[in-house]
Coordinates of C-alpha atoms in Angstrom, one line a residue:
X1 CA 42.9 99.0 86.6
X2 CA 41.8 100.0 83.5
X3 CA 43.1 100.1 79.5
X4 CA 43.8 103.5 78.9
X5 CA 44.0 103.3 75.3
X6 CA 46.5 102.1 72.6
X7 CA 50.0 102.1 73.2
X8 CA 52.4 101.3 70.1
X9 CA 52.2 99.1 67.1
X10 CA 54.8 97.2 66.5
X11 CA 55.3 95.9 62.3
X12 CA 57.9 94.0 60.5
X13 CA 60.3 95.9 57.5
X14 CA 62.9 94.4 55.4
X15 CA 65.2 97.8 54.9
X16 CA 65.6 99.9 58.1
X17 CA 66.8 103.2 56.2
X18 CA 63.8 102.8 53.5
X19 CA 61.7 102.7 57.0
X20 CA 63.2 105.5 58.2
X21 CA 63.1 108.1 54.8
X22 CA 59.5 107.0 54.7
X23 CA 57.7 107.6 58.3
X24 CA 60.1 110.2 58.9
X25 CA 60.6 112.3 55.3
X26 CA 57.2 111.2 53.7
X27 CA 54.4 111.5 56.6
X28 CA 56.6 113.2 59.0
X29 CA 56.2 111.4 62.1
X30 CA 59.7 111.8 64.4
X31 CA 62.0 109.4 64.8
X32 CA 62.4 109.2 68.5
X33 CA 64.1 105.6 69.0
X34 CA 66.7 103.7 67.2
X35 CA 67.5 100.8 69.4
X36 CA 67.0 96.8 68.9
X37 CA 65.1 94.4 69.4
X38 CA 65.3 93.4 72.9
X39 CA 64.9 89.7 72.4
X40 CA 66.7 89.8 68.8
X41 CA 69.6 92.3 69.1
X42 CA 70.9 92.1 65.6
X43 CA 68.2 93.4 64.3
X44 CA 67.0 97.1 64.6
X45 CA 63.7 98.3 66.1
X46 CA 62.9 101.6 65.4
X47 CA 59.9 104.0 66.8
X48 CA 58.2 107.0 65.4
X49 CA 55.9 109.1 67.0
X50 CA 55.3 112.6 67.9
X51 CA 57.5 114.9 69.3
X52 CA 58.4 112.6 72.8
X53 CA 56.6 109.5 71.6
X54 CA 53.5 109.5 73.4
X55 CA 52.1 106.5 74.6
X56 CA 49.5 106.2 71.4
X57 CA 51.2 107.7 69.0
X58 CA 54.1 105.3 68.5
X59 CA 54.7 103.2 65.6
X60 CA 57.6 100.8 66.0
X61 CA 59.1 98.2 63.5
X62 CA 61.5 95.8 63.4
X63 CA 64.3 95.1 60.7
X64 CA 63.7 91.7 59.8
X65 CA 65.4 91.8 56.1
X66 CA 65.5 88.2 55.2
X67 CA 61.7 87.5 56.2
X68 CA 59.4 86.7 53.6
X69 CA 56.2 88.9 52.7
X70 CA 53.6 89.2 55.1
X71 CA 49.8 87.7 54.9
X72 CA 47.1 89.1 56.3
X73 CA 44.6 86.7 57.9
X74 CA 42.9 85.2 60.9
X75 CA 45.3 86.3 64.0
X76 CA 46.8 89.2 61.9
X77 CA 46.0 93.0 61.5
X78 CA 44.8 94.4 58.3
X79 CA 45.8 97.7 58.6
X80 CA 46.9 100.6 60.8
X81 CA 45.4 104.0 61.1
X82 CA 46.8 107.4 62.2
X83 CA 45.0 110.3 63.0
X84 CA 44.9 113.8 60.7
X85 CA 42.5 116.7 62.4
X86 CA 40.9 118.1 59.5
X87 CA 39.3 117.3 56.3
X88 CA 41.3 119.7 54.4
X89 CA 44.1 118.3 55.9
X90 CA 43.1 114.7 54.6
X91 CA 43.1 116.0 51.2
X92 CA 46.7 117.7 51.0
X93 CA 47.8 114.7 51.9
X94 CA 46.0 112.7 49.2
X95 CA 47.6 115.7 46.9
X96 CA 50.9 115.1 48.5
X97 CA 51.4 111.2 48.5
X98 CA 49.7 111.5 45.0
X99 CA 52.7 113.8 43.6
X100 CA 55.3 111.7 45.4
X101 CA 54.2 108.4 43.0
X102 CA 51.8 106.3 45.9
X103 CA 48.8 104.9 44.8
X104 CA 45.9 106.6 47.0
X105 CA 42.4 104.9 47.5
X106 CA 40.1 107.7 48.6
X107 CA 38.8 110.0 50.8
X108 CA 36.3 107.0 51.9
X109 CA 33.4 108.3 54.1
X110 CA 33.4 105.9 56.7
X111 CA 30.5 107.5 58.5
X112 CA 32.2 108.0 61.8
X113 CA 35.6 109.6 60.2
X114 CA 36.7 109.8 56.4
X115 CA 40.1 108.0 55.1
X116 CA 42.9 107.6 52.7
X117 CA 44.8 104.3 52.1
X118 CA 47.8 103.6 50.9
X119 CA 50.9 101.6 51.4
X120 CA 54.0 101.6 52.5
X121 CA 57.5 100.0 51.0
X122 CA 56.9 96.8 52.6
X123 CA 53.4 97.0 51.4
X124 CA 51.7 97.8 54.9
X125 CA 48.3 99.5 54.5
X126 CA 48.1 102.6 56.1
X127 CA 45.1 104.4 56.8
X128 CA 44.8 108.4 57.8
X129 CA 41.6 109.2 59.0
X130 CA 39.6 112.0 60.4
X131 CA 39.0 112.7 64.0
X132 CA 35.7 112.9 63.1
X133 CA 32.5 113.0 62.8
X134 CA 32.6 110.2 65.8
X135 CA 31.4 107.1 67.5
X136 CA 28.0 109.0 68.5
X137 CA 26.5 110.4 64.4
X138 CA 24.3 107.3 65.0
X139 CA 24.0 106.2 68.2
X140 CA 23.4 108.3 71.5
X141 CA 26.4 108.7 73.5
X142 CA 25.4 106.7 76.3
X143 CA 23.8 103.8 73.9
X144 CA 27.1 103.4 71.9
X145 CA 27.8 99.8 70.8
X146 CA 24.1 98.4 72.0
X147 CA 22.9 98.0 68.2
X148 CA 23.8 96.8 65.3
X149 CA 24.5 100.1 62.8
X150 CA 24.4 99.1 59.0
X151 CA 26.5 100.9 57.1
X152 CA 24.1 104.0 55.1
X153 CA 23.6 102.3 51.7
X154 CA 25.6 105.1 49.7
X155 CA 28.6 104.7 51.9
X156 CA 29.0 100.9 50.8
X157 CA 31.2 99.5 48.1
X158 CA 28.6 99.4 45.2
X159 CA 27.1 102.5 45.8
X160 CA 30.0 105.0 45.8
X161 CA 30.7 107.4 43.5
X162 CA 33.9 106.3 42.5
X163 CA 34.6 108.9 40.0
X164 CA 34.0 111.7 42.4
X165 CA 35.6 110.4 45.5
X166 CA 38.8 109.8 42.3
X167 CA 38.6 113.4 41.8
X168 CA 38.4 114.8 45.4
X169 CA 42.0 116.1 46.2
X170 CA 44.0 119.3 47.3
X171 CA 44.4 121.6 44.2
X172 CA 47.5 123.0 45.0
X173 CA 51.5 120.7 45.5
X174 CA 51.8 120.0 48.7
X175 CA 55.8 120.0 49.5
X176 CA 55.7 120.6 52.7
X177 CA 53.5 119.2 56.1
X178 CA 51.4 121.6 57.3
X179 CA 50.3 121.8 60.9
X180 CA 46.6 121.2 59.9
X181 CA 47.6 118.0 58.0
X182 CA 50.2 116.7 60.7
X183 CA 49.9 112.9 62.1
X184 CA 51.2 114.0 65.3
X185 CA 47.9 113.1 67.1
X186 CA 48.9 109.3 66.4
X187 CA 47.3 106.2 66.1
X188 CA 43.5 106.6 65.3
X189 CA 42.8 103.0 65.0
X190 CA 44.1 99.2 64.5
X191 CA 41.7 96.7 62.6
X192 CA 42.6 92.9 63.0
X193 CA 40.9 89.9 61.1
X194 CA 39.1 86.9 63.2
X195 CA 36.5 84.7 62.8
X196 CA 34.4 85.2 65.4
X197 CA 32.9 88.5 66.4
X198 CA 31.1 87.2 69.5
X199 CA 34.4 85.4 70.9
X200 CA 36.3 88.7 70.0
X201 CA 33.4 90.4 71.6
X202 CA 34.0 88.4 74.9
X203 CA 37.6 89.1 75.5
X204 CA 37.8 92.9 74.6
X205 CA 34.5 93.7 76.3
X206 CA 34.3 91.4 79.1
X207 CA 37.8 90.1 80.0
X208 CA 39.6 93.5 79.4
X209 CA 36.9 96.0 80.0
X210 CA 36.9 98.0 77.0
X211 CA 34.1 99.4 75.9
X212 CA 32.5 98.4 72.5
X213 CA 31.2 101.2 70.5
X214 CA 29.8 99.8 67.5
X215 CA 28.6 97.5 65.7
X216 CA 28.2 98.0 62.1
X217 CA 29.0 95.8 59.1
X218 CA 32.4 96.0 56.6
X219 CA 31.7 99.0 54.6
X220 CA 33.6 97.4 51.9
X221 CA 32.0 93.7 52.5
X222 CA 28.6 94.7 54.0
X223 CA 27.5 91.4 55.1
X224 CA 30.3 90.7 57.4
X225 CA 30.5 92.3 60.3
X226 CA 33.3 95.3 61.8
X227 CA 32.9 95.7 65.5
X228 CA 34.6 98.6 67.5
X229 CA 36.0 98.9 70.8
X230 CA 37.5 101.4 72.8
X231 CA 38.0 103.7 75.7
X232 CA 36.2 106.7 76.6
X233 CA 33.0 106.8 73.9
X234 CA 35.6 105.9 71.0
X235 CA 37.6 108.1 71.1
X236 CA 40.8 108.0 68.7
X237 CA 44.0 106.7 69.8
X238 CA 41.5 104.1 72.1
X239 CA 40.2 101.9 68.8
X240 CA 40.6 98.5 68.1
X241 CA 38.4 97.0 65.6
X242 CA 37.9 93.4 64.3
X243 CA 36.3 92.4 60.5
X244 CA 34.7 88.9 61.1
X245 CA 36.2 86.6 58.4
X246 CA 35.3 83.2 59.1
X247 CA 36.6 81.7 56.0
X248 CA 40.1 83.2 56.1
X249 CA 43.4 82.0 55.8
X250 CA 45.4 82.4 58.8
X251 CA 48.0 85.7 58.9
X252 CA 51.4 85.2 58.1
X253 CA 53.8 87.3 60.0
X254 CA 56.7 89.0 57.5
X255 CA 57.5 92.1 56.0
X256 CA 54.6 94.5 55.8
X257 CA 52.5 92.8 58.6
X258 CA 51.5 93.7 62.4
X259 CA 54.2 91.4 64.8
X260 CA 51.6 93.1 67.9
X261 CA 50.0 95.9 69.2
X262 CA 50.0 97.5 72.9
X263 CA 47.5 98.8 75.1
X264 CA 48.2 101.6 77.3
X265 CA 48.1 100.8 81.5
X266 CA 49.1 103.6 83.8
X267 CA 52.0 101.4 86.1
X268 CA 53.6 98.4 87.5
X269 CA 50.9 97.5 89.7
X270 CA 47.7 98.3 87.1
X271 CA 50.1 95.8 85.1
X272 CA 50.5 93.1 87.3
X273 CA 46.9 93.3 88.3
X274 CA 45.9 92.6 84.6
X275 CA 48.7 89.9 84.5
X276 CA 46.7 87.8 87.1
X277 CA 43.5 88.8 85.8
X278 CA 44.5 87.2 82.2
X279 CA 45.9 84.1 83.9
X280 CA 42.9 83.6 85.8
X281 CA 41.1 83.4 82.8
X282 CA 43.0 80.6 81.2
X283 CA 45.6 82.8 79.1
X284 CA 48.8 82.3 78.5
X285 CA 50.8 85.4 79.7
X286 CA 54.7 86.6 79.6
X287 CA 56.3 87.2 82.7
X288 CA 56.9 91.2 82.7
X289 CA 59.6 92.3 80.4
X290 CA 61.3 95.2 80.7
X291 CA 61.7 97.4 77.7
X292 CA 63.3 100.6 79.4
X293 CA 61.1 102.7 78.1
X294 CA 57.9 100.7 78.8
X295 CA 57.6 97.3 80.7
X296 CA 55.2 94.8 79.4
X297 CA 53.2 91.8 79.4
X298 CA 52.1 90.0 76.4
X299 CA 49.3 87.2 75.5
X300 CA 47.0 86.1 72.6
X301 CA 43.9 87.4 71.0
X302 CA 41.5 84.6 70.9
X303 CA 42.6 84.3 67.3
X304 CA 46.2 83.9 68.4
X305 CA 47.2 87.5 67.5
X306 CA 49.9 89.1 69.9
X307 CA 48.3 91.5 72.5
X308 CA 50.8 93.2 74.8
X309 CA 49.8 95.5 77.6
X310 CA 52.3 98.6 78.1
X311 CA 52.7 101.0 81.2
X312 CA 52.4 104.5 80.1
X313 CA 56.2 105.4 81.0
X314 CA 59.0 105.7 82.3
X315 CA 59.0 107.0 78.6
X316 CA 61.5 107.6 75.3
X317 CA 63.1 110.3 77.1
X318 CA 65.1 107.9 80.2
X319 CA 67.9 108.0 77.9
X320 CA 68.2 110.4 75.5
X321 CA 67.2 114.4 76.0
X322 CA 64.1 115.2 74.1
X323 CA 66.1 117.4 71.7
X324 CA 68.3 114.1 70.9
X325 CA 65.8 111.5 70.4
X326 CA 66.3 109.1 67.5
X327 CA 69.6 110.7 66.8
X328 CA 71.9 107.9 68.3
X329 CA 71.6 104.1 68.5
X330 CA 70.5 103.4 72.5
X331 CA 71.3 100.2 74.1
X332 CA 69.8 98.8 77.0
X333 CA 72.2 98.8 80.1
X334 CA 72.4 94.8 79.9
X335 CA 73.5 94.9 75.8
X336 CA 75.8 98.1 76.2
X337 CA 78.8 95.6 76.4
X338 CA 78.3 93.9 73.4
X339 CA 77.8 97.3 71.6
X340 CA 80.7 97.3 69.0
X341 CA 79.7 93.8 68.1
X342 CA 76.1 95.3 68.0
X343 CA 76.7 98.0 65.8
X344 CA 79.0 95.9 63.7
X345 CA 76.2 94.0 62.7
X346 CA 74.1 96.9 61.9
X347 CA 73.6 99.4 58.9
X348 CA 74.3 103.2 60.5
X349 CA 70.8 104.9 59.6
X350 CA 70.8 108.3 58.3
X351 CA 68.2 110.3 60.6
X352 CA 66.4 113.2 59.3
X353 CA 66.3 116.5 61.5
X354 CA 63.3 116.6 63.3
X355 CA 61.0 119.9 63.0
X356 CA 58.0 121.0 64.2
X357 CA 54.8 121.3 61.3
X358 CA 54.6 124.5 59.4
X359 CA 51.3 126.5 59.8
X360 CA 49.1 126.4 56.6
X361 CA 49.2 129.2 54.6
X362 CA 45.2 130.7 55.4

């Protein structure tokens, strides 16, 4: 009975094609789900991922085109990141979403891996980060998370270079994604706003069991505190982090905002077990819903922000062959009757072909 990692994250976008040529033709994640929304099915919800949409590496939205702009907040994530392998790799893709017309903030040293921001249509900020350095460049594997870790002084907002890290950037076009740039390795991290790092502290660490890595301050805001946890030392695909923001406005779920994000549990049983053990703690749980690929459980951050706890399978492959995924909209059995109605309601997506990276050139 233990959190295995992250599972999916799950946003809100206002055009479902626009969605689709971005993740899919821009960063090149896969396509590998066009359903709806279980609880909503008017509406689409879409996953990307890698290749069979590992549990981890899935990014999910749904089309909600009427709802207003998102706010991030207390109860709400700030951003999302996913995970590049290589340093060189972080910079063609600086050179490659440059070319394409996105603004690009970095490559950021963040101590522990190095990033790029940017957004997406709906105004989401998405970070790529390196896998590493790691959790352990200041702190001894088995101490991880047992100190506070300021920030180094040259890393922090006021002390950057800004005019060199502006400069740093692939030298060459980029057209293509290359196998040492691909975001096939998934999520790296998910960072969520809340006002209280101790209470945060309490249910991650103590009530769910994960382990917390670090503690460090806001590299951008160094007197507020950014507190890591995660499975297995940190390691990425594992992390959720938490700024402490006392003073701010709660999150306002819309387009370009978090609705939730999962956290990987290996079955059924693992799941129910966690199910009583959240209830017995006071929390307000979900009965299990099942998803078809994934059944799940959902309840509240202490700051109100959805948490829903996944099993690993039975997978994005139950209904589709893994040469198919994406390519088709798939209904769950109970919906498959109202399918022309369904799909009358809907806007037939265009889905790229999917591909596998090109090796860089040496």
């Amino acid at each position: 009975m233990t959190i295995l990692g992250l599972h999916h994250i799950t946003l809100v976008c206002g055009n479902a094609q626009r969605t689709v040529d971005f993740y899919s033709e821009v960063l090149g994640l896969r396509l590998i789900k066009q359903t709806v929304n279980f609880d909503a099915p008017d509406t689409y919800h879409l996953y990307f991922g890698d290749e069979i949409g590992s549990p981890g590496t899935a990014v999910t939205f749904f089309e909600w085109p009427d709802a207003p702009q998102g706010r991030t907040g207390l109860g709400g994530t700030h951003h999302f990141a996913l995970t590049v392998e290589t340093y060189d790799g972080l910079l063609k893709w600086k050179r490659r979403l440059t070319d394409l017309g996105l603004r690009v903030s970095g490559p950021l040293d963040r101590h522990y891996f190095t990033s790029l921001y940017f957004r997406d249509p709906d105004g989401a900020i998405v970070e790529i980060a390196t896998r590493g350095p790691g959790m352990a460049i200041d702190e001894d594997p088995d101490k991880l998370g047992m100190a506070h870790r300021p920030p180094p002084p040259e890393l922090t907002l006021h002390n950057r270079d800004q005019a060199r890290i502006a400069a740093l950037t692939w030298p060459e076009p980029v057209p293509v994604i290359t196998a040492d740039m691909h975001l096939q390795h998934g999520i790296h991290h998910i960072s969520v706003i809340g006002a209280d790092i101790q209470r945060t502290d309490a249910f991650y660490s103590e009530l769910l069991g994960m382990q917390r890595v670090k503690m460090t301050s806001n590299f951008d805001d160094p007197a507020s505190a950014h507190w890591y946890w995660g499975v297995d030392g940190g390691r990425p695909g594992t992390l959720v982090t938490y700024f402490e923001r006392p003073g701010d406005r709660p999150a306002v779920i819309g387009r370009g905002l978090t609705h939730h994000f999962a956290l990987a549990v290996a079955d059924d049983e693992a799941q129910l077990e966690w199910r009583e053990r959240l209830i017995r703690a006071g929390l307000a749980v979900t009965p299990v819903r099942d998803r078809v690929y994934f059944r799940s459980i959902y309840t509240r951050d202490p700051d109100g922000h959805i948490v829903e706890i996944a099993t690993v399978g039975p997978g994005f492959t139950v209904d589709e062959e893994p040469s198919a995924l994406g390519t088709a909209l798939k209904l769950p059995p109970w919906l498959e009757e109202h399918r022309r109605f369904i799909e009358r309601g809907l806007t037939p997506l265009k889905a790229p072909a999917w591909s596998t990276p090109v090796e860089a050139e040496p």
